[in-house]
Coordinates of C-alpha atoms and ligand atoms in Angstrom, one line a residue:
M9 CA -2.9 -10.5 -20.4
A10 CA -4.8 -8.3 -17.9
I11 CA -2.9 -7.3 -14.8
R12 CA -4.2 -6.1 -11.5
Q13 CA -3.2 -3.1 -9.4
P14 CA -0.3 -3.8 -7.0
V15 CA -1.2 -3.6 -3.3
V16 CA 1.0 -1.0 -1.6
S17 CA 1.7 -0.7 2.1
V18 CA 3.1 2.4 3.9
L19 CA 5.6 1.9 6.7
G20 CA 7.9 4.0 8.8
H21 CA 8.7 5.5 12.2
V22 CA 6.0 7.2 14.2
D23 CA 5.3 10.8 13.3
H24 CA 7.3 10.6 10.0
G25 CA 4.1 11.2 8.1
K26 CA 2.5 7.9 7.1
T27 CA -1.1 9.0 8.0
K28 CA -0.6 12.4 6.4
L29 CA 0.7 10.8 3.2
L30 CA -2.3 8.4 3.0
D31 CA -4.7 11.3 3.6
R32 CA -3.1 13.2 0.7
I33 CA -3.3 10.1 -1.5
R34 CA -7.0 9.7 -0.6
G35 CA -7.6 13.3 -1.6
T36 CA -5.6 12.6 -4.8
A37 CA -7.6 9.5 -5.6
V38 CA -10.9 11.3 -5.7
G39 CA -9.5 14.1 -7.9
D40 CA -11.3 14.7 -11.2
R41 CA -14.0 12.1 -11.9
E42 CA -13.2 12.4 -15.6
A43 CA -9.8 10.7 -14.9
G44 CA -11.3 7.3 -14.6
A45 CA -14.1 5.5 -12.7
I46 CA -13.4 5.8 -9.0
T47 CA -13.8 2.4 -7.3
Q48 CA -14.7 2.5 -3.7
H49 CA -12.8 0.2 -1.3
I50 CA -12.8 -0.8 2.4
G51 CA -9.5 -0.5 4.1
A52 CA -7.7 0.6 0.9
T53 CA -7.5 3.5 -1.6
E54 CA -7.2 3.0 -5.3
V55 CA -5.5 5.6 -7.4
P56 CA -6.5 4.8 -11.0
I57 CA -3.8 5.1 -13.7
G58 CA -5.8 7.9 -15.4
R59 CA -5.4 10.0 -12.3
I60 CA -1.7 9.2 -12.2
Y61 CA -1.3 10.4 -15.8
E62 CA -3.1 13.5 -14.9
M63 CA -1.1 14.2 -11.8
C64 CA 2.3 13.6 -13.4
G65 CA 1.7 15.9 -16.4
S66 CA 4.9 16.7 -18.2
I67 CA 7.2 14.3 -16.2
I68 CA 5.5 11.2 -17.5
G69 CA 6.6 11.9 -21.1
S70 CA 5.2 9.4 -23.6
K71 CA 5.3 6.5 -21.2
K72 CA 2.3 4.2 -21.2
F73 CA 1.4 1.6 -18.6
T74 CA -0.8 -1.4 -18.5
V75 CA -0.9 -1.5 -14.7
P76 CA -4.4 -0.2 -14.0
G77 CA -3.5 1.8 -10.9
L78 CA -2.2 1.4 -7.3
L79 CA -4.1 0.1 -4.3
F80 CA -2.8 1.6 -1.0
I81 CA -3.6 -0.1 2.3
D82 CA -5.2 2.7 4.3
T83 CA -3.9 1.7 7.8
P84 CA -0.2 2.5 8.1
G85 CA 2.0 -0.1 9.7
H86 CA -1.1 -2.4 9.9
Q87 CA -0.3 -5.5 11.8
A88 CA -1.6 -7.5 8.8
F89 CA 1.5 -6.4 7.0
T90 CA 3.5 -8.6 9.2
S91 CA 1.5 -11.6 8.0
L92 CA 3.1 -11.2 4.6
R93 CA 3.8 -14.6 3.4
A94 CA 7.2 -16.0 3.0
R95 CA 6.4 -17.6 -0.3
G96 CA 4.0 -16.6 -3.1
G97 CA 1.5 -13.7 -3.1
S98 CA 2.2 -11.7 0.0
L99 CA -0.2 -9.0 1.1
A100 CA 1.8 -6.0 -0.1
D101 CA 3.3 -6.2 -3.6
L102 CA 5.2 -3.0 -3.0
A103 CA 5.9 -0.7 0.0
V104 CA 6.7 2.9 0.7
L105 CA 9.1 3.5 3.6
V106 CA 8.5 7.1 4.9
I107 CA 11.4 8.9 6.5
D108 CA 11.3 12.4 7.9
I109 CA 14.1 14.2 6.0
R110 CA 15.2 16.2 9.1
E111 CA 15.1 13.2 11.5
G112 CA 16.6 10.5 9.4
L113 CA 16.6 6.8 10.4
M114 CA 14.9 6.0 13.7
P115 CA 14.3 2.6 15.4
Q116 CA 11.0 1.8 13.6
T117 CA 12.6 2.8 10.3
I118 CA 15.2 0.2 10.8
E119 CA 12.7 -2.3 12.0
S120 CA 10.6 -1.6 8.8
I121 CA 13.7 -2.3 6.7
H122 CA 14.2 -5.6 8.4
I123 CA 10.5 -6.6 7.7
L124 CA 10.8 -5.6 4.1
R125 CA 14.0 -7.6 3.7
Q126 CA 12.6 -10.6 5.5
Y127 CA 9.6 -10.7 3.1
K128 CA 11.6 -9.6 0.0
T129 CA 9.1 -6.8 -0.6
P130 CA 10.4 -4.2 -3.1
F131 CA 10.2 -0.7 -1.7
V132 CA 10.8 2.9 -2.4
I133 CA 11.7 5.6 0.2
A134 CA 9.6 8.8 0.6
L135 CA 11.8 11.4 2.1
N136 CA 9.0 13.4 3.7
K137 CA 8.6 16.9 4.9
V138 CA 10.8 18.7 2.3
D139 CA 8.6 21.7 2.9
T140 CA 10.3 22.1 6.4
I141 CA 13.7 22.7 4.8
E142 CA 14.8 26.3 5.5
G143 CA 13.6 28.6 2.8
W144 CA 11.7 25.9 0.8
N145 CA 9.3 27.4 -1.7
S146 CA 6.3 25.2 -1.9
T147 CA 3.9 24.7 -4.8
A148 CA 1.1 22.3 -4.0
D149 CA 1.0 18.9 -5.8
R150 CA 4.0 19.7 -8.0
P151 CA 6.4 17.0 -9.2
F152 CA 9.5 17.3 -7.1
V153 CA 11.8 17.5 -10.1
L154 CA 10.1 20.7 -11.1
S155 CA 9.7 22.1 -7.6
E156 CA 13.4 21.7 -6.9
K157 CA 14.3 24.0 -9.8
D158 CA 12.5 26.8 -8.0
Q159 CA 14.6 26.7 -4.9
Q160 CA 17.3 29.1 -4.0
A161 CA 20.9 27.8 -4.2
H162 CA 21.3 27.8 -0.4
T163 CA 18.0 25.9 0.2
K164 CA 19.0 23.3 -2.4
E165 CA 22.3 22.9 -0.6
V166 CA 20.6 22.3 2.8
F167 CA 18.3 19.8 1.2
E168 CA 21.1 17.9 -0.4
Q169 CA 23.0 17.8 2.9
H170 CA 20.0 16.2 4.7
M171 CA 19.5 13.8 1.8
Y172 CA 23.1 12.7 1.8
E173 CA 23.1 12.2 5.5
I174 CA 20.1 9.8 5.1
I175 CA 21.7 8.0 2.1
S176 CA 24.8 7.4 4.3
Q177 CA 22.6 6.2 7.3
L178 CA 20.8 3.8 4.9
S179 CA 24.0 2.5 3.6
G180 CA 25.1 1.8 7.2
N181 CA 22.0 -0.4 7.3
G182 CA 22.8 -2.2 4.1
V183 CA 20.5 -0.2 1.9
F184 CA 22.0 1.3 -1.2
A185 CA 19.7 4.2 -2.1
D186 CA 19.8 7.3 -4.3
R187 CA 17.6 10.0 -5.6
Y188 CA 15.2 8.3 -8.0
D189 CA 16.0 10.6 -10.9
R190 CA 19.7 9.7 -10.6
I191 CA 19.3 5.9 -10.7
D192 CA 20.2 4.0 -13.9
D193 CA 19.6 0.5 -12.6
F194 CA 16.6 0.0 -10.3
T195 CA 17.7 -3.5 -9.5
K196 CA 20.8 -2.1 -7.8
A197 CA 19.5 0.9 -5.9
V198 CA 16.5 1.8 -3.8
A199 CA 14.7 5.0 -5.1
L200 CA 14.5 8.0 -2.8
I201 CA 11.6 10.3 -3.6
P202 CA 11.6 13.7 -1.8
I203 CA 8.0 14.6 -1.0
S204 CA 5.8 16.7 1.3
A205 CA 2.7 14.9 2.5
K206 CA 1.6 18.4 3.6
T207 CA 1.8 20.2 0.3
G208 CA 1.6 17.2 -2.0
E209 CA 5.0 18.1 -3.7
G210 CA 6.7 15.0 -4.9
V211 CA 3.6 12.8 -4.6
P212 CA 3.3 12.6 -8.5
D213 CA 6.9 11.4 -8.6
L214 CA 6.2 8.8 -5.9
M215 CA 3.1 7.4 -7.9
L216 CA 5.1 7.3 -11.1
M217 CA 8.0 5.5 -9.5
L218 CA 5.6 2.9 -7.9
I219 CA 3.8 2.3 -11.2
G220 CA 7.1 2.1 -13.1
L221 CA 8.5 -0.5 -10.7
A222 CA 5.3 -2.5 -10.8
Q223 CA 5.2 -2.5 -14.6
R224 CA 8.9 -3.4 -15.0
F225 CA 9.4 -5.9 -12.3
L226 CA 6.0 -7.3 -11.1
E227 CA 4.2 -8.0 -14.3
T228 CA 4.1 -11.7 -13.9
R229 CA 3.1 -11.5 -10.3
L230 CA 0.3 -9.1 -11.1
T231 CA -1.1 -11.2 -14.0
K232 CA -4.8 -11.7 -13.1
E233 CA -5.5 -15.1 -11.7
E234 CA -9.0 -16.3 -12.3
G235 CA -8.8 -18.9 -9.7
P236 CA -10.1 -19.1 -6.1
G237 CA -9.8 -15.8 -4.1
K238 CA -6.9 -15.3 -1.8
G239 CA -6.6 -12.5 0.6
T240 CA -5.7 -11.1 4.0
V241 CA -8.0 -10.1 6.8
L242 CA -7.4 -6.5 8.0
E243 CA -10.1 -6.4 10.7
V244 CA -12.8 -8.5 12.3
K245 CA -16.0 -6.5 13.2
E246 CA -19.4 -7.3 14.5
V247 CA -21.8 -5.0 12.5
K248 CA -25.5 -4.4 13.5
G249 CA -27.7 -6.0 10.9
L250 CA -24.8 -7.8 9.2
G251 CA -23.4 -10.0 12.0
Q252 CA -19.7 -11.0 11.9
T253 CA -17.9 -9.1 9.2
L254 CA -14.3 -9.2 8.0
D255 CA -12.6 -6.3 6.3
M256 CA -10.1 -7.8 3.9
I257 CA -7.8 -7.2 0.9
L258 CA -8.4 -9.6 -1.9
Y259 CA -5.1 -9.8 -3.7
S260 CA -5.7 -12.6 -6.1
G261 CA -8.5 -14.5 -7.9
T262 CA -12.2 -14.2 -7.4
L263 CA -14.6 -14.1 -4.4
K264 CA -18.2 -15.1 -4.8
T265 CA -21.2 -14.9 -2.4
G266 CA -22.0 -18.3 -1.0
A267 CA -18.4 -19.5 -1.4
T268 CA -16.7 -21.6 1.3
V269 CA -13.6 -20.0 2.8
A270 CA -10.8 -21.1 5.1
I271 CA -9.4 -18.4 7.4
G272 CA -6.4 -18.5 9.7
T273 CA -6.9 -18.6 13.5
R274 CA -4.5 -19.3 16.4
G275 CA -5.7 -22.9 16.2
A276 CA -6.9 -24.9 13.2
P277 CA -8.2 -22.8 10.2
L278 CA -11.9 -21.9 10.4
V279 CA -14.0 -23.1 7.5
T280 CA -17.1 -20.9 6.9
R281 CA -19.3 -19.4 4.2
I282 CA -19.5 -16.0 2.7
K283 CA -23.0 -14.6 3.3
A284 CA -22.5 -11.3 1.5
I285 CA -19.8 -9.3 -0.2
L286 CA -20.2 -5.6 0.6
K287 CA -18.7 -2.8 -1.3
P288 CA -19.1 0.8 -0.1
K289 CA -21.5 2.9 -2.2
P290 CA -20.2 6.0 -3.9
L291 CA -20.6 8.8 -1.4
D292 CA -23.1 10.7 -3.4
E293 CA -25.4 7.7 -3.5
I294 CA -25.7 7.2 0.2
R295 CA -29.1 8.5 1.3
D296 CA -29.3 6.7 4.6
P297 CA -26.2 6.1 6.7
R298 CA -27.4 2.6 7.5
D299 CA -27.3 1.8 3.9
R300 CA -23.7 2.3 3.1
F301 CA -23.0 -0.8 1.1
D302 CA -23.8 -2.5 -2.1
N303 CA -24.2 -6.2 -2.2
V304 CA -22.1 -7.7 -4.9
K305 CA -22.2 -11.3 -6.2
E306 CA -18.7 -11.5 -7.3
L307 CA -15.4 -9.6 -6.9
H308 CA -12.0 -9.7 -8.6
A309 CA -8.6 -8.9 -7.2
A310 CA -7.2 -6.5 -6.2
A311 CA -9.7 -4.9 -3.9
G312 CA -10.5 -3.9 -0.4
V313 CA -13.9 -5.2 0.7
K314 CA -16.1 -6.1 3.6
I315 CA -17.5 -9.6 3.8
A316 CA -20.3 -10.9 6.1
V317 CA -19.5 -14.5 7.2
Q318 CA -21.4 -17.1 9.0
D319 CA -18.8 -17.5 11.7
A320 CA -15.6 -15.5 12.6
T321 CA -14.7 -17.2 15.8
G322 CA -11.0 -16.9 16.6
V323 CA -10.1 -15.1 13.4
I324 CA -7.1 -12.7 13.8
A325 CA -6.2 -9.6 11.9
G326 CA -3.6 -10.4 9.4
A327 CA -4.9 -13.9 8.9
P328 CA -4.9 -15.4 5.4
I329 CA -8.3 -16.1 3.8
R330 CA -8.9 -18.4 0.9
V331 CA -11.7 -19.8 -1.1
V332 CA -11.8 -23.5 -0.8
K333 CA -13.9 -26.3 -2.2
N334 CA -14.9 -27.8 1.1
A335 CA -13.5 -28.6 4.6
K336 CA -11.2 -31.2 3.2
D337 CA -9.5 -29.0 0.6
P338 CA -5.7 -29.6 0.7
S339 CA -5.0 -25.9 0.4
I340 CA -6.3 -25.5 4.0
Q341 CA -2.9 -26.9 5.1
E342 CA -1.2 -23.9 3.5
I343 CA -3.4 -21.6 5.7
T344 CA -2.2 -23.4 8.8
E345 CA 1.5 -22.9 7.7
E346 CA 0.9 -19.2 6.8
T347 CA -0.8 -18.5 10.1
S348 CA 1.9 -20.1 12.1
I349 CA 4.5 -17.9 10.3
K350 CA 2.5 -14.9 11.3
I351 CA 2.2 -15.9 14.9
E352 CA 5.9 -16.7 15.1
T353 CA 6.7 -13.2 13.7
E354 CA 4.3 -11.6 16.2
E355 CA 6.0 -13.4 19.1
K356 CA 9.4 -12.1 18.0
G357 CA 7.9 -8.7 18.5
I358 CA 7.9 -7.7 14.8
T359 CA 4.6 -5.7 14.4
Ligands
GDP4 P1 2.6 9.0 11.3 O1 2.7 8.7 12.8 O2 3.8 8.5 10.6 O3 1.3 8.5 10.7 O4 2.7 10.6 11.2 P2 1.6 11.6 10.8 O5 1.1 11.5 9.4 O6 0.5 11.6 11.9 O7 2.4 13.0 10.9 C1 3.0 13.4 12.1 C2 3.0 14.9 12.2 O8 3.9 15.4 11.1 C3 1.7 15.6 12.0 O9 1.6 16.7 12.8 C4 1.7 15.9 10.5 O10 0.8 17.0 10.3 C5 3.1 16.3 10.3 N1 3.5 16.1 8.9 C6 3.4 14.9 8.2 N2 3.9 15.1 7.0 C7 4.3 16.4 6.9 C8 4.9 17.2 5.8 O11 5.2 16.7 4.7 N3 5.3 18.5 6.2 C9 5.0 19.0 7.4 N4 5.4 20.3 7.6 N5 4.4 18.3 8.4 C10 4.1 17.0 8.1

């Protein structure tokens, strides 16, 4: 059975390095074109499995995966994340909680832990900014487990002190975590991966960990559904020449031009039609900046895409979107329930 890429969200306290990590991942995703076809996305970055094999080099051993890659949502802490659904396919299949190794747990770190718990999203922790540890000897893009071997005894000691302080803070917040390479049972402990978003050290370990968890624990969830498309709206935008557009993540099923969709609003779901499905063109094929998209007839999960719709009145970021048969489709009721969960969460101040 074919499986799709897991959708991965990045969360954490302000300034702990979410944006920098996503920038590094975008750089990584481009990499060497030989490593696999690069699929362009809106609002998300895909790291194909071929690229992950290449990045990990020796640390991957003889492991083989059927997960085709990872799809990272580009906007950190995006409010759409809070619309994760309480049941069934939520927006993010996996999450990365970023913690600055010198700062430790801060209010938004704790809030992120609560959100992840509430939605039962499996996550790993990226202990970021290892390069700022006194005396740290950096080698760009190296797996952490190799990089660590090159450090002086004193530097290693300082690093371990910071790490254990964070492990103890996490345990105070009910999260049992350990260094990923010291965990025997991933159902019992949350993996900590030391990284530097600046130098790229540890990023291969992070990718490998996410792929490994997806393969081991999410296979059923990631099995490709050929049914009607289901997704989440990231942004609503009026675009010259295209009219109302929605940037969205399609996490399950298929989307077709001309299909009827139901979308969450603060009131009753909006039922409208997809006028066009727009995928960004590869950079080297853009000759005119006004001609940035390719029109596609059909799209399969998981993907980040822009769609032009007949109407987007009242649509909110984070709203669920689904392909439906018509305005009487019973699944529209589920949209109403999901949207009310989102609004309730927003009103509690969880964003
Ligand atoms: P965000 O608010 O979580 O998105 O944090 P940013 O990605 O904007 O990072 C905040 C600051 O920390 C910026 O000045 C980054 O350049 C810096 N930063 C992020 N990651 C690293 C890292 O791994 N090492 C170092 N030295 N600086 C980092």
